[in-house]
Coordinates of C-alpha atoms (C1' of nucleotides) in Angstrom, one line a residue:
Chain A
X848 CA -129.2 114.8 22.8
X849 CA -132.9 116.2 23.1
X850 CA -133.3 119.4 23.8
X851 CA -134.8 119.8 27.6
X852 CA -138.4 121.7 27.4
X853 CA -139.9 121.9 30.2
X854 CA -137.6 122.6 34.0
X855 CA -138.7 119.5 35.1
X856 CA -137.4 118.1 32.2
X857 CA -133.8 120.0 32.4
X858 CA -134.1 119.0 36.6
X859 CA -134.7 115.3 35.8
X860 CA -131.4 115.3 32.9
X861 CA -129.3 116.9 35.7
X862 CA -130.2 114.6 38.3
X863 CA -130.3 111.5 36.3
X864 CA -126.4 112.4 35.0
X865 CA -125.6 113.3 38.9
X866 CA -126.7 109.7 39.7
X867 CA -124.8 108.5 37.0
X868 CA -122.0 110.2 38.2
X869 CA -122.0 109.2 41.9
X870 CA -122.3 105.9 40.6
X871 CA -119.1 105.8 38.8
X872 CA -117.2 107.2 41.5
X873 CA -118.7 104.5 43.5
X874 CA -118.1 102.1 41.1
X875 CA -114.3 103.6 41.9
X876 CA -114.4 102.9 45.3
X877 CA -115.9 99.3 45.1
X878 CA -116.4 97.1 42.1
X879 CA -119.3 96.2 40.3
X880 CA -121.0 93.5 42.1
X881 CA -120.8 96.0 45.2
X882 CA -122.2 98.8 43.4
X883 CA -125.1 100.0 45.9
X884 CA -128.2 102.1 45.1
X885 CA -128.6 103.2 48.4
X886 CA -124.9 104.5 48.5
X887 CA -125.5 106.2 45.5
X888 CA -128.8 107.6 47.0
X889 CA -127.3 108.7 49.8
X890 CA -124.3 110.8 47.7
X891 CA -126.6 112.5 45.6
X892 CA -128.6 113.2 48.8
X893 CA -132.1 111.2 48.1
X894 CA -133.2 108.7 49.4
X895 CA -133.0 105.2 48.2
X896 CA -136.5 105.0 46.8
X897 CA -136.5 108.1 45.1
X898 CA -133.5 106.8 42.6
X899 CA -135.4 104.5 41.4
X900 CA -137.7 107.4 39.7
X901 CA -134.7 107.5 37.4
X902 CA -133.2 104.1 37.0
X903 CA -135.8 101.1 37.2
X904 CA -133.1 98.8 38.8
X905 CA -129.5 98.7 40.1
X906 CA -129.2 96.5 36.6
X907 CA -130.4 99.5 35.0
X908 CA -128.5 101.7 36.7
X909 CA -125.3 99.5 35.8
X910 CA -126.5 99.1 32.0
X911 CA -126.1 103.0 31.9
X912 CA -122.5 103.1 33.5
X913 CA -121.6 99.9 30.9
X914 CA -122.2 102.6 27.8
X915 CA -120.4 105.1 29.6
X916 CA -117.5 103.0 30.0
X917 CA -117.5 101.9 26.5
X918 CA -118.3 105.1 25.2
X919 CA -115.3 106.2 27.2
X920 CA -112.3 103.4 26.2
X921 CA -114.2 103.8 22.7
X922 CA -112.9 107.5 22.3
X923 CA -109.8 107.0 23.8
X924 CA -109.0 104.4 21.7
X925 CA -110.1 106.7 18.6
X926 CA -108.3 109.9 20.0
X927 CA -105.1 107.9 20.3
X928 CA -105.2 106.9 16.3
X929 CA -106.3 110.2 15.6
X930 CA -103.2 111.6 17.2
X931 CA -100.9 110.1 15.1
X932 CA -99.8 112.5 12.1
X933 CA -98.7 110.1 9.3
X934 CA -101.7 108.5 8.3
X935 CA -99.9 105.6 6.5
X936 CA -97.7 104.3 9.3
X937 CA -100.3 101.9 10.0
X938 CA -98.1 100.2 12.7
X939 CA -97.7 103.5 14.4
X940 CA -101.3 103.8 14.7
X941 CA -102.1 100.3 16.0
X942 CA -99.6 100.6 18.1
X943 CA -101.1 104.0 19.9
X944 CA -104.8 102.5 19.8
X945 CA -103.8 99.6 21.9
X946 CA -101.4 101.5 24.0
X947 CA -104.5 103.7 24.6
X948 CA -106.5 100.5 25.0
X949 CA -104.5 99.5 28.3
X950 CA -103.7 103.2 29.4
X951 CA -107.6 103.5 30.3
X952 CA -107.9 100.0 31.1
X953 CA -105.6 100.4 33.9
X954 CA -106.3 104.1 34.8
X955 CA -110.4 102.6 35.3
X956 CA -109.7 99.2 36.5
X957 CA -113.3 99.0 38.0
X958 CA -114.7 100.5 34.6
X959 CA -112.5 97.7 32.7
X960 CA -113.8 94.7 34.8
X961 CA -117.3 95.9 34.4
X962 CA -117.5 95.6 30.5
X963 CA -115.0 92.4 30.3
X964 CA -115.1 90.8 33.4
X965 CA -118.1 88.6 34.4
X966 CA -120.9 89.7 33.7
X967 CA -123.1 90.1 36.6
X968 CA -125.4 86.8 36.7
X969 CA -128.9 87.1 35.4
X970 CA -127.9 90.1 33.6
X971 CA -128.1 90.3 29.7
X972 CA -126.6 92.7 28.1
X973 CA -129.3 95.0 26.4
X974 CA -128.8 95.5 22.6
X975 CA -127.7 99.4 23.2
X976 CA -124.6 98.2 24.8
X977 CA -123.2 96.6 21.8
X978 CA -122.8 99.7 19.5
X979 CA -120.7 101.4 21.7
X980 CA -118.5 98.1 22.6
X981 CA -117.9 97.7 19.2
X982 CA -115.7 100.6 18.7
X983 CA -112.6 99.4 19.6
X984 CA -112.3 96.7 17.3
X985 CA -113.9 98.7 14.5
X986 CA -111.4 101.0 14.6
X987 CA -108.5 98.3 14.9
X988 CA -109.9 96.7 11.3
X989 CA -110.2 99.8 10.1
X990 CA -106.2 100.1 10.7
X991 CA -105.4 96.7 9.8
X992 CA -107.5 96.8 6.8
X993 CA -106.2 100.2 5.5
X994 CA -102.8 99.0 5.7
X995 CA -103.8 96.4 3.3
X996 CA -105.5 98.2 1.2
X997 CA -102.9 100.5 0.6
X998 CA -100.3 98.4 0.4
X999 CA -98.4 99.7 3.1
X1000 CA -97.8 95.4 4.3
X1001 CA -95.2 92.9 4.7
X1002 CA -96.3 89.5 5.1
X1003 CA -98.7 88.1 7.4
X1004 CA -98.6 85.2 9.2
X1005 CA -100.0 82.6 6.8
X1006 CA -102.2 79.6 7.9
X1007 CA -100.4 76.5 9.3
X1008 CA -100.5 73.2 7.4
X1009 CA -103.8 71.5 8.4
X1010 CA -105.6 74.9 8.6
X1011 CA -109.4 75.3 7.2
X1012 CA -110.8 78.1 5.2
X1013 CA -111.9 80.1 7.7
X1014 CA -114.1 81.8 5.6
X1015 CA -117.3 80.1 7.7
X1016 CA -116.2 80.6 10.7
X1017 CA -115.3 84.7 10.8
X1018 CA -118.9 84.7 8.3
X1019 CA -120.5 86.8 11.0
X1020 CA -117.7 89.1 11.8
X1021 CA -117.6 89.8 7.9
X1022 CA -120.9 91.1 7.9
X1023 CA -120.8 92.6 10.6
X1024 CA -118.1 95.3 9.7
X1025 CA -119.7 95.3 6.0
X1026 CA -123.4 96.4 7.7
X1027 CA -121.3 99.5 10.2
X1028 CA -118.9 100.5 8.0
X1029 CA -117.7 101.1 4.6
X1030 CA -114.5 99.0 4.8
X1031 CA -114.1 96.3 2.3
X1032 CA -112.5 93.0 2.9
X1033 CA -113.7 90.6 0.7
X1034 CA -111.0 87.8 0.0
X1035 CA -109.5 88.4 3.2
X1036 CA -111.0 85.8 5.4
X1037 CA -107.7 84.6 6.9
X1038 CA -107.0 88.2 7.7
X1039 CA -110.4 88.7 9.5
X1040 CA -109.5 85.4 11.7
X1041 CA -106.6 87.1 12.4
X1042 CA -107.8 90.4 13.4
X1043 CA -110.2 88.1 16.0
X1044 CA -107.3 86.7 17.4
X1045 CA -105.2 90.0 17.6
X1046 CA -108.3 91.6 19.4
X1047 CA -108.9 88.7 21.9
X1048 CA -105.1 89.0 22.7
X1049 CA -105.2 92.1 23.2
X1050 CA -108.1 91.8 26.0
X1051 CA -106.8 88.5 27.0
X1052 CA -103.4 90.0 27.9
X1053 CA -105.5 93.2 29.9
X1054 CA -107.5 90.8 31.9
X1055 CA -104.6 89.1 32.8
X1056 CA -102.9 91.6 34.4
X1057 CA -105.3 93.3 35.5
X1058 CA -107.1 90.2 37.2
X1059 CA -103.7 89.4 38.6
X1060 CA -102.7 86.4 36.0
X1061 CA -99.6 87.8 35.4
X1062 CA -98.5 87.9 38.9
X1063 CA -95.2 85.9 39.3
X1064 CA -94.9 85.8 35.5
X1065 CA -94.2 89.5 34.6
X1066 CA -93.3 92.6 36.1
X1067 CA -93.3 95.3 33.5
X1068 CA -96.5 95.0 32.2
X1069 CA -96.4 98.1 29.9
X1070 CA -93.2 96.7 27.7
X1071 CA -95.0 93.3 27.7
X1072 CA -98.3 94.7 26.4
X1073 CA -95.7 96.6 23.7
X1074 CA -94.0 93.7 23.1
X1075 CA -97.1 91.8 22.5
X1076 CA -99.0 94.4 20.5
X1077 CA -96.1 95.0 17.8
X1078 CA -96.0 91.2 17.8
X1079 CA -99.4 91.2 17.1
X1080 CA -98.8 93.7 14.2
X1081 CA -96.5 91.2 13.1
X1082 CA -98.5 88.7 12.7
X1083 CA -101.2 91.1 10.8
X1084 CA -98.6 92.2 8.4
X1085 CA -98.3 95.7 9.3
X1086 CA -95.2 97.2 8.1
Chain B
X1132 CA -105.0 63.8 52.1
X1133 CA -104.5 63.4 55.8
X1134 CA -106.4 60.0 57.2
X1135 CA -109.5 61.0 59.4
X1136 CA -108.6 59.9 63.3
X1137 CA -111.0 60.4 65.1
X1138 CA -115.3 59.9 64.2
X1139 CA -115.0 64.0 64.9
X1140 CA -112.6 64.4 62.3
X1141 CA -114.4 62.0 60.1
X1142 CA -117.9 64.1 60.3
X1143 CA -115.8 67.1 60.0
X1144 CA -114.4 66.1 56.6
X1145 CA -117.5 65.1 55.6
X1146 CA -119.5 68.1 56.0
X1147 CA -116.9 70.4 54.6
X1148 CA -117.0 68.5 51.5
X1149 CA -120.8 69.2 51.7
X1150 CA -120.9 72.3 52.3
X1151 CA -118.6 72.4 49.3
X1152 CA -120.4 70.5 46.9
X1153 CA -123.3 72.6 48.1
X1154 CA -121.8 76.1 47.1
X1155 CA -120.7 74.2 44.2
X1156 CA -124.1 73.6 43.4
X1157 CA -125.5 76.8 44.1
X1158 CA -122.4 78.5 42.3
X1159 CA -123.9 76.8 38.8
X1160 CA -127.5 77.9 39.4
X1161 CA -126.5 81.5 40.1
X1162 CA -122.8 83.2 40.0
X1163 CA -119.7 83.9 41.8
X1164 CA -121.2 87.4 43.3
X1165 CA -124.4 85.7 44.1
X1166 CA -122.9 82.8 46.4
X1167 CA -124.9 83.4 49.7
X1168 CA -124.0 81.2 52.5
X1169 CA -126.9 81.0 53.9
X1170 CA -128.5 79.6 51.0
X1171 CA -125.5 76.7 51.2
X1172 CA -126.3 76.3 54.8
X1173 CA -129.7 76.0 53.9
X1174 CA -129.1 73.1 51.2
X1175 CA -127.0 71.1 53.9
X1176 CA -129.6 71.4 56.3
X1177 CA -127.8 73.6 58.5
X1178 CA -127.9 77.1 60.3
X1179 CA -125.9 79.7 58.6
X1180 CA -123.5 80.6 61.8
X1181 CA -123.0 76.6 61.5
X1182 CA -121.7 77.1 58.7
X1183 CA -118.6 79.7 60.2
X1184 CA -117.5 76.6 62.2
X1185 CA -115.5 75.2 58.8
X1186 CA -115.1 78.2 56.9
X1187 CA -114.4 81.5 58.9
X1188 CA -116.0 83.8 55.8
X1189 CA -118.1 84.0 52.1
X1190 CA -114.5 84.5 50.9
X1191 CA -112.8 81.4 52.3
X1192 CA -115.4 79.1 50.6
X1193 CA -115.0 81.0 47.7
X1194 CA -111.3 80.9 47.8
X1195 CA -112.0 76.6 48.0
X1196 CA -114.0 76.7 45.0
X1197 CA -111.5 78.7 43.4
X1198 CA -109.1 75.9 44.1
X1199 CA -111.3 73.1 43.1
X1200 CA -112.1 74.9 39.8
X1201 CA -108.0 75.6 38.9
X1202 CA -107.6 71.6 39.9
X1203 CA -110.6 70.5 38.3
X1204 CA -109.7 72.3 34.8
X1205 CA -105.9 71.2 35.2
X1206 CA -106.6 67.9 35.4
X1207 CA -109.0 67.8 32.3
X1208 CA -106.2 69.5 30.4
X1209 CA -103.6 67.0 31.4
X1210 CA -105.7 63.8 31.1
X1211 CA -106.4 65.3 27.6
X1212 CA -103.0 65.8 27.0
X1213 CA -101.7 62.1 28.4
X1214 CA -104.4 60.5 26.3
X1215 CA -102.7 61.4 22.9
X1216 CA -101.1 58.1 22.3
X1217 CA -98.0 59.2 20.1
X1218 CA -96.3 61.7 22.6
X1219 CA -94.1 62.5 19.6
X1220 CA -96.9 64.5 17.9
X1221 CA -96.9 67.7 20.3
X1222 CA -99.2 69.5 18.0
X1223 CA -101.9 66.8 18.9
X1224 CA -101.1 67.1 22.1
X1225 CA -101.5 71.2 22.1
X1226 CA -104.8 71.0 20.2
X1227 CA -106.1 68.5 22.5
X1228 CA -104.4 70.4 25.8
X1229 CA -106.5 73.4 24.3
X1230 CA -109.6 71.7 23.5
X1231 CA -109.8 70.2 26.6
X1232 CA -109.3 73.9 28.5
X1233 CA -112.2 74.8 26.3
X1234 CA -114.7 72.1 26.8
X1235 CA -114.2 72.7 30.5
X1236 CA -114.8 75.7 30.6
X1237 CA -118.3 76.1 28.5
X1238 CA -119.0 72.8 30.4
X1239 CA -118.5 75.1 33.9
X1240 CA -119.3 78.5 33.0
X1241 CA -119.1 79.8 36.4
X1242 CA -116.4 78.1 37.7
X1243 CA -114.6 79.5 34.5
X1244 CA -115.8 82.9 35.8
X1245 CA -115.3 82.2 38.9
X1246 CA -111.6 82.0 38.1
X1247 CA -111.1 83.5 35.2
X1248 CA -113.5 86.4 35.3
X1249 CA -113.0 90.0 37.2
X1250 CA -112.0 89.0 40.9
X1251 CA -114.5 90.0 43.3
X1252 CA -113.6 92.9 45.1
X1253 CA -111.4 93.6 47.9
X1254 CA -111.0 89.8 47.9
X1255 CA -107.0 89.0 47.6
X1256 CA -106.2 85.3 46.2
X1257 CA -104.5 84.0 48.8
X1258 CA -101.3 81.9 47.9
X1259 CA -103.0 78.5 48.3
X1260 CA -104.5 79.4 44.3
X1261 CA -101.5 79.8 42.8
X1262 CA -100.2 76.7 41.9
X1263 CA -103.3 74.9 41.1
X1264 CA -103.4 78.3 38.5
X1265 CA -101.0 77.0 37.2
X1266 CA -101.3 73.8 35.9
X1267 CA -102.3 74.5 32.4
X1268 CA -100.4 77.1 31.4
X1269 CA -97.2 74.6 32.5
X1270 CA -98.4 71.8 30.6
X1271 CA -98.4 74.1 27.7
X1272 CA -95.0 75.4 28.3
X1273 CA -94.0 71.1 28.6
X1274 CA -95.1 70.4 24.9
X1275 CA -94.0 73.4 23.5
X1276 CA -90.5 73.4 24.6
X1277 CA -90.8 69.6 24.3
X1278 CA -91.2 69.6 20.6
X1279 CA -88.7 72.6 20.3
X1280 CA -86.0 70.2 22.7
X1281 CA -86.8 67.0 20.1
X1282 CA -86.8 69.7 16.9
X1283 CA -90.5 68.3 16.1
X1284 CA -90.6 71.6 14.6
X1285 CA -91.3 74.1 11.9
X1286 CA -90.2 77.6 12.0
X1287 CA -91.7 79.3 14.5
X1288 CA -93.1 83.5 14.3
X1289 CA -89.9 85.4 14.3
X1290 CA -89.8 88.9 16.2
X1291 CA -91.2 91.9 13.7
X1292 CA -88.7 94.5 13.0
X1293 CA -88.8 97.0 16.0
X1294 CA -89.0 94.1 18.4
X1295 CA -86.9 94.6 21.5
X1296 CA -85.0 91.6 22.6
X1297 CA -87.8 90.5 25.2
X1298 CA -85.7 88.4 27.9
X1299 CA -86.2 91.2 30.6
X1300 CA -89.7 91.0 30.1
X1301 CA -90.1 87.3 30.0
X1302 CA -87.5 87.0 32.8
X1303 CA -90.0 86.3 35.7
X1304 CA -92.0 84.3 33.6
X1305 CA -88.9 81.9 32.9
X1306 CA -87.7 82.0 36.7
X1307 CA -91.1 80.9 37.4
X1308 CA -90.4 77.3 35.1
X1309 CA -87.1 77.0 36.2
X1310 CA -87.7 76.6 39.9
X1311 CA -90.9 74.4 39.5
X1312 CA -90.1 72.1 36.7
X1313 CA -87.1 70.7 35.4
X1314 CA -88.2 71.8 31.9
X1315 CA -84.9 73.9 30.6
X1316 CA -85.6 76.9 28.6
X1317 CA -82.6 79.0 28.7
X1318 CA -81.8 81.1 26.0
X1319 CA -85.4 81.0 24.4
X1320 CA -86.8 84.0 25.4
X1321 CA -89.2 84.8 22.6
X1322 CA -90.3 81.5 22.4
X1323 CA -91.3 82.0 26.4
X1324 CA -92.2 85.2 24.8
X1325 CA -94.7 83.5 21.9
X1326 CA -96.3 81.4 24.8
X1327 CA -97.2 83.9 26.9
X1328 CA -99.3 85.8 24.4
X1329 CA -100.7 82.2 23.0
X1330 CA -101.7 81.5 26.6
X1331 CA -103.5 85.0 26.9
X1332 CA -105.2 84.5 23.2
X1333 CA -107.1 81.1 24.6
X1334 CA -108.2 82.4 27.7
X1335 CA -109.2 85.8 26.1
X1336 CA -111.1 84.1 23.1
X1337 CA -112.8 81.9 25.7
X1338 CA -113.5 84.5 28.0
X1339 CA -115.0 86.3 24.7
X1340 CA -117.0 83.4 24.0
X1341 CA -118.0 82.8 27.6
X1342 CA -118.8 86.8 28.6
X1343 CA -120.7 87.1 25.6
X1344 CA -118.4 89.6 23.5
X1345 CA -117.8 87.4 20.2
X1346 CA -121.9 87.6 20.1
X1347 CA -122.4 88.6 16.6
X1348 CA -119.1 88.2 15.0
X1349 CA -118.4 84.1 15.2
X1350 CA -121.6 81.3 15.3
X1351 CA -119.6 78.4 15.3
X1352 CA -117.4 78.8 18.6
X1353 CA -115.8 75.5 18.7
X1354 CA -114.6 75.9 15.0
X1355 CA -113.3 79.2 15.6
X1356 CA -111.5 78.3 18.7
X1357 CA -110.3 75.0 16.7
X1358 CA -108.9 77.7 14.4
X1359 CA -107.3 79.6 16.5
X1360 CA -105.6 77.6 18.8
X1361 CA -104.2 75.7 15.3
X1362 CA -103.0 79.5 14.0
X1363 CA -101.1 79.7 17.8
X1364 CA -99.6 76.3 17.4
X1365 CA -98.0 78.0 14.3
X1366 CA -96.7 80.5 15.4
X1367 CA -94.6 78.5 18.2
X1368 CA -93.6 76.7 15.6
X1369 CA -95.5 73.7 15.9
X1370 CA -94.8 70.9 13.1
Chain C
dA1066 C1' -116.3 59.9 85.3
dC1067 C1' -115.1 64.5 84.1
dA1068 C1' -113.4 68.6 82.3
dA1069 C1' -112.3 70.5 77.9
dT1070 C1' -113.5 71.1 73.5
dG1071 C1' -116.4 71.0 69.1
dC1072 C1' -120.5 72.0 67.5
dA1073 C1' -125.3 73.6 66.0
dA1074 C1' -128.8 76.7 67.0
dG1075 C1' -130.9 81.1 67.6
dA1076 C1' -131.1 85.9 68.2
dG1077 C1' -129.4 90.0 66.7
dC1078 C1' -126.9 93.9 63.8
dA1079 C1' -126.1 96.6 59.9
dA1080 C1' -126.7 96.6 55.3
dT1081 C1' -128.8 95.5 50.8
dG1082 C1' -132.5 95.7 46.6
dC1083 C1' -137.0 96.7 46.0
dT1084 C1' -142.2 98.0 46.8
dC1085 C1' -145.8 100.7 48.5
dT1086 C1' -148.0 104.5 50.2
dC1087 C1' -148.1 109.1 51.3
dG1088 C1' -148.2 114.3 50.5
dT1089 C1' -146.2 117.8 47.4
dT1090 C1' -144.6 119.9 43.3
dT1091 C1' -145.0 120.5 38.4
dG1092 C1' -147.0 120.6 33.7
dT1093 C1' -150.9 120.4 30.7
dT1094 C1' -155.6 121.1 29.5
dG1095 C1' -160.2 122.8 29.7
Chain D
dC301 C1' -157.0 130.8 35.6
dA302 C1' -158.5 126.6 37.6
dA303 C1' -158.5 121.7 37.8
dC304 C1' -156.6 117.4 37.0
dA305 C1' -152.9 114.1 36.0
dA306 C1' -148.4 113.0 36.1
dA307 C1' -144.0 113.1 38.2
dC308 C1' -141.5 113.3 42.3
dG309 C1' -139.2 112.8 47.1
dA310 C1' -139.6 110.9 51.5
dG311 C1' -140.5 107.3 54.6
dA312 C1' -141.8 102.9 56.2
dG313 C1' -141.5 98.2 55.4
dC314 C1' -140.2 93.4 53.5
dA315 C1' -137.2 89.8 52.6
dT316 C1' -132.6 88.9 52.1
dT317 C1' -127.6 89.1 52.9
dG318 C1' -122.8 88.4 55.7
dC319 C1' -121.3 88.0 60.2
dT320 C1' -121.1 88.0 65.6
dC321 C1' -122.3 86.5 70.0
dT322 C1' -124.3 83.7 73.4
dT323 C1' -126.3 79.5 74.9
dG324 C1' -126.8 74.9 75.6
dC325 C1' -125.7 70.0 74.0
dA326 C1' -122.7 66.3 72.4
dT327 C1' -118.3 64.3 71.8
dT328 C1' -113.7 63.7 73.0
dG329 C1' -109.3 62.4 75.5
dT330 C1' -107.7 61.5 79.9

DNA sequence: ACAATGCAAGAGCAATGCTCTCGTTTGTTG
DNA sequence: CAACAAACGAGAGCATTGCTCTTGCATTGT
């Protein structure tokens, strides 16, 4: 955060985070696609061109509330294994950071389907979004990968018959966490895969219910997600 | 398919189907939230309130692409699955099931999104979607439970300690196959269980890979899903 | 042959994203 | 302190959207 000089400077920081702000409680209302400058305009009482002194473009405009939202299921996911008190019962913590995973998810539905549902066509993603979505999953290997390193493990799932070293394939991802973080996982490529899979279940299972997949399938969707998240754990080796 | 009567009829058929292919059309140049009806009308060389004579709103076109998508990528997955030759071999028959679901989809990003992405807003899927949503997620259920029924099996994932006996969870899910197959799955509830969570891991990888979010961590997509989808075979126990 | 119906066209409404041009306010520089 | 440049808010305007309504014309079944 820079430090705002000048009053114009201070004025233009206020207003920018009001915008951003009536903008997410749009966003509430609506849905992305329906997101609308003017309406924004109109709750911050300006007029429509005068937002775009701030924010170049509704893309813009969405870009910002993308980082936010990331930002925002980033930390809750981080508080949520931070909370728990015995740093060693890995499974307890996995278990809170994806219960903390879906309990924003489905608190900010509109927030959820703007970073994982469609993105909006003609829109790419710029690269200061993908810091702040990677924190999730970060902090999941870091779990995962802790466990393993201390030991605290019972089996993991082991690759089926006919299975290939995966080691190509998860290549990126490997290098990846080596470059942000200080974790270690060398030898582990099967674990990495994995991890992958865990994570797109995880988000698989939360855009399912809340895109309305589940519908007709499952009712209780918080002792599914459970179920499926300790299964998950399972499969990972977590004690 | 009801025969056309009368030459009114006839023409009527006829032009919905254009209007369809058109929106069709239009739907792979641009996006699900971009689909303007005017610009369909346009390509069938037609005024846009025409166009109101044979669907009454944006939505109801949408809601017939969303149908022709769900029946288009069902039948892909089932030819795929009715061309494996030995119908013994249901782990050929998942990975090709799979593969298929995959191909179509990156072959038909936007209709993938169109159906599988966020739902656009305030829009409610009206009950005509539901069984062609189906279709894939029933063929799986048919070889898995096939191969468990004909014991073309190995030992499937078994429930991590801590795991609650998940019938009442599954029990909707296992209604759902009783009343619109004849497939009989009593008493396998974490099997039902198992599938459930493999069907959310391929549409959340592809989703992933299709939205942009394995950018960065996997190069080789079709490898990876390849992988995974062999790792889910596993774990239901797939010889 | 005729009345009823189906249909396409056009005008029109409210709303959108975005651009451009105005004065006005603000900050910096000579 | 004065002058200039940059930032700013307001308003008008453009092209576009989904949708409604009315008006005629063509087709249909009797």
């Amino acid at each position: 955060m820079t430090v705002a000089r000048t009053a114009r400077d201070r004025a233009r920081q206020e207003i920018t985070a009001e915008i951003l702000a009536a903008g997410r409680a749009q966003l509430h209302r609506t849905g992305p696609s329906e997101l609308s400058l003017r309406a924004v305009a109109r709750d911050v009482g300006m007029v429509s061109s005068a937002v775009y002194r701030y924010f170049a473009s509704r893309d813009e405009l969405l870009t910002a509330l993308i980082i936010a939202a990331y930002d925002e299921l980033g930390a809750a996911a981080e508080a949520a294994d931070e909370a728990v008190e015995d740093r060693t019962d890995h499974l307890a913590r996995w278990q809170a950071t994806c219960r903390a995973t879906r309990e924003w998810s489905v608190a900010h539905p509109h927030d959820y389907a703007l970073i994982y549902g469609s993105p909006v066509p003609g829109y790419a993603a710029p690269q200061d979004t993908v810091m702040p979505a990677t924190r999730v999953i970060v902090r999941l290997v870091e779990i995962i990968v802790g466990a393993h390193a201390s030991g605290h493990t019972s089996g993991a799932a082991a690759p089926p018959a006919g299975a290939v070293d995966p080691s190509p394939v998860v290549a990126d991802a490997m290098a990846f966490i080596a470059e942000h973080s200080d974790i270690s996982l060398e030898a582990l490529p099967e674990l990495v895969m994995r991890t992958l899979m865990a994570w797109s279940t995880i988000f698989g299972t939360l855009s399912f219910e809340l895109f309305g997949h589940l519908k007709g399938s499952v009712s209780d969707y918080e002792s599914y997600f459970e179920q499926t998240t300790l299964r998950l754990a399972g499969d990972l080796g977590l004690a």
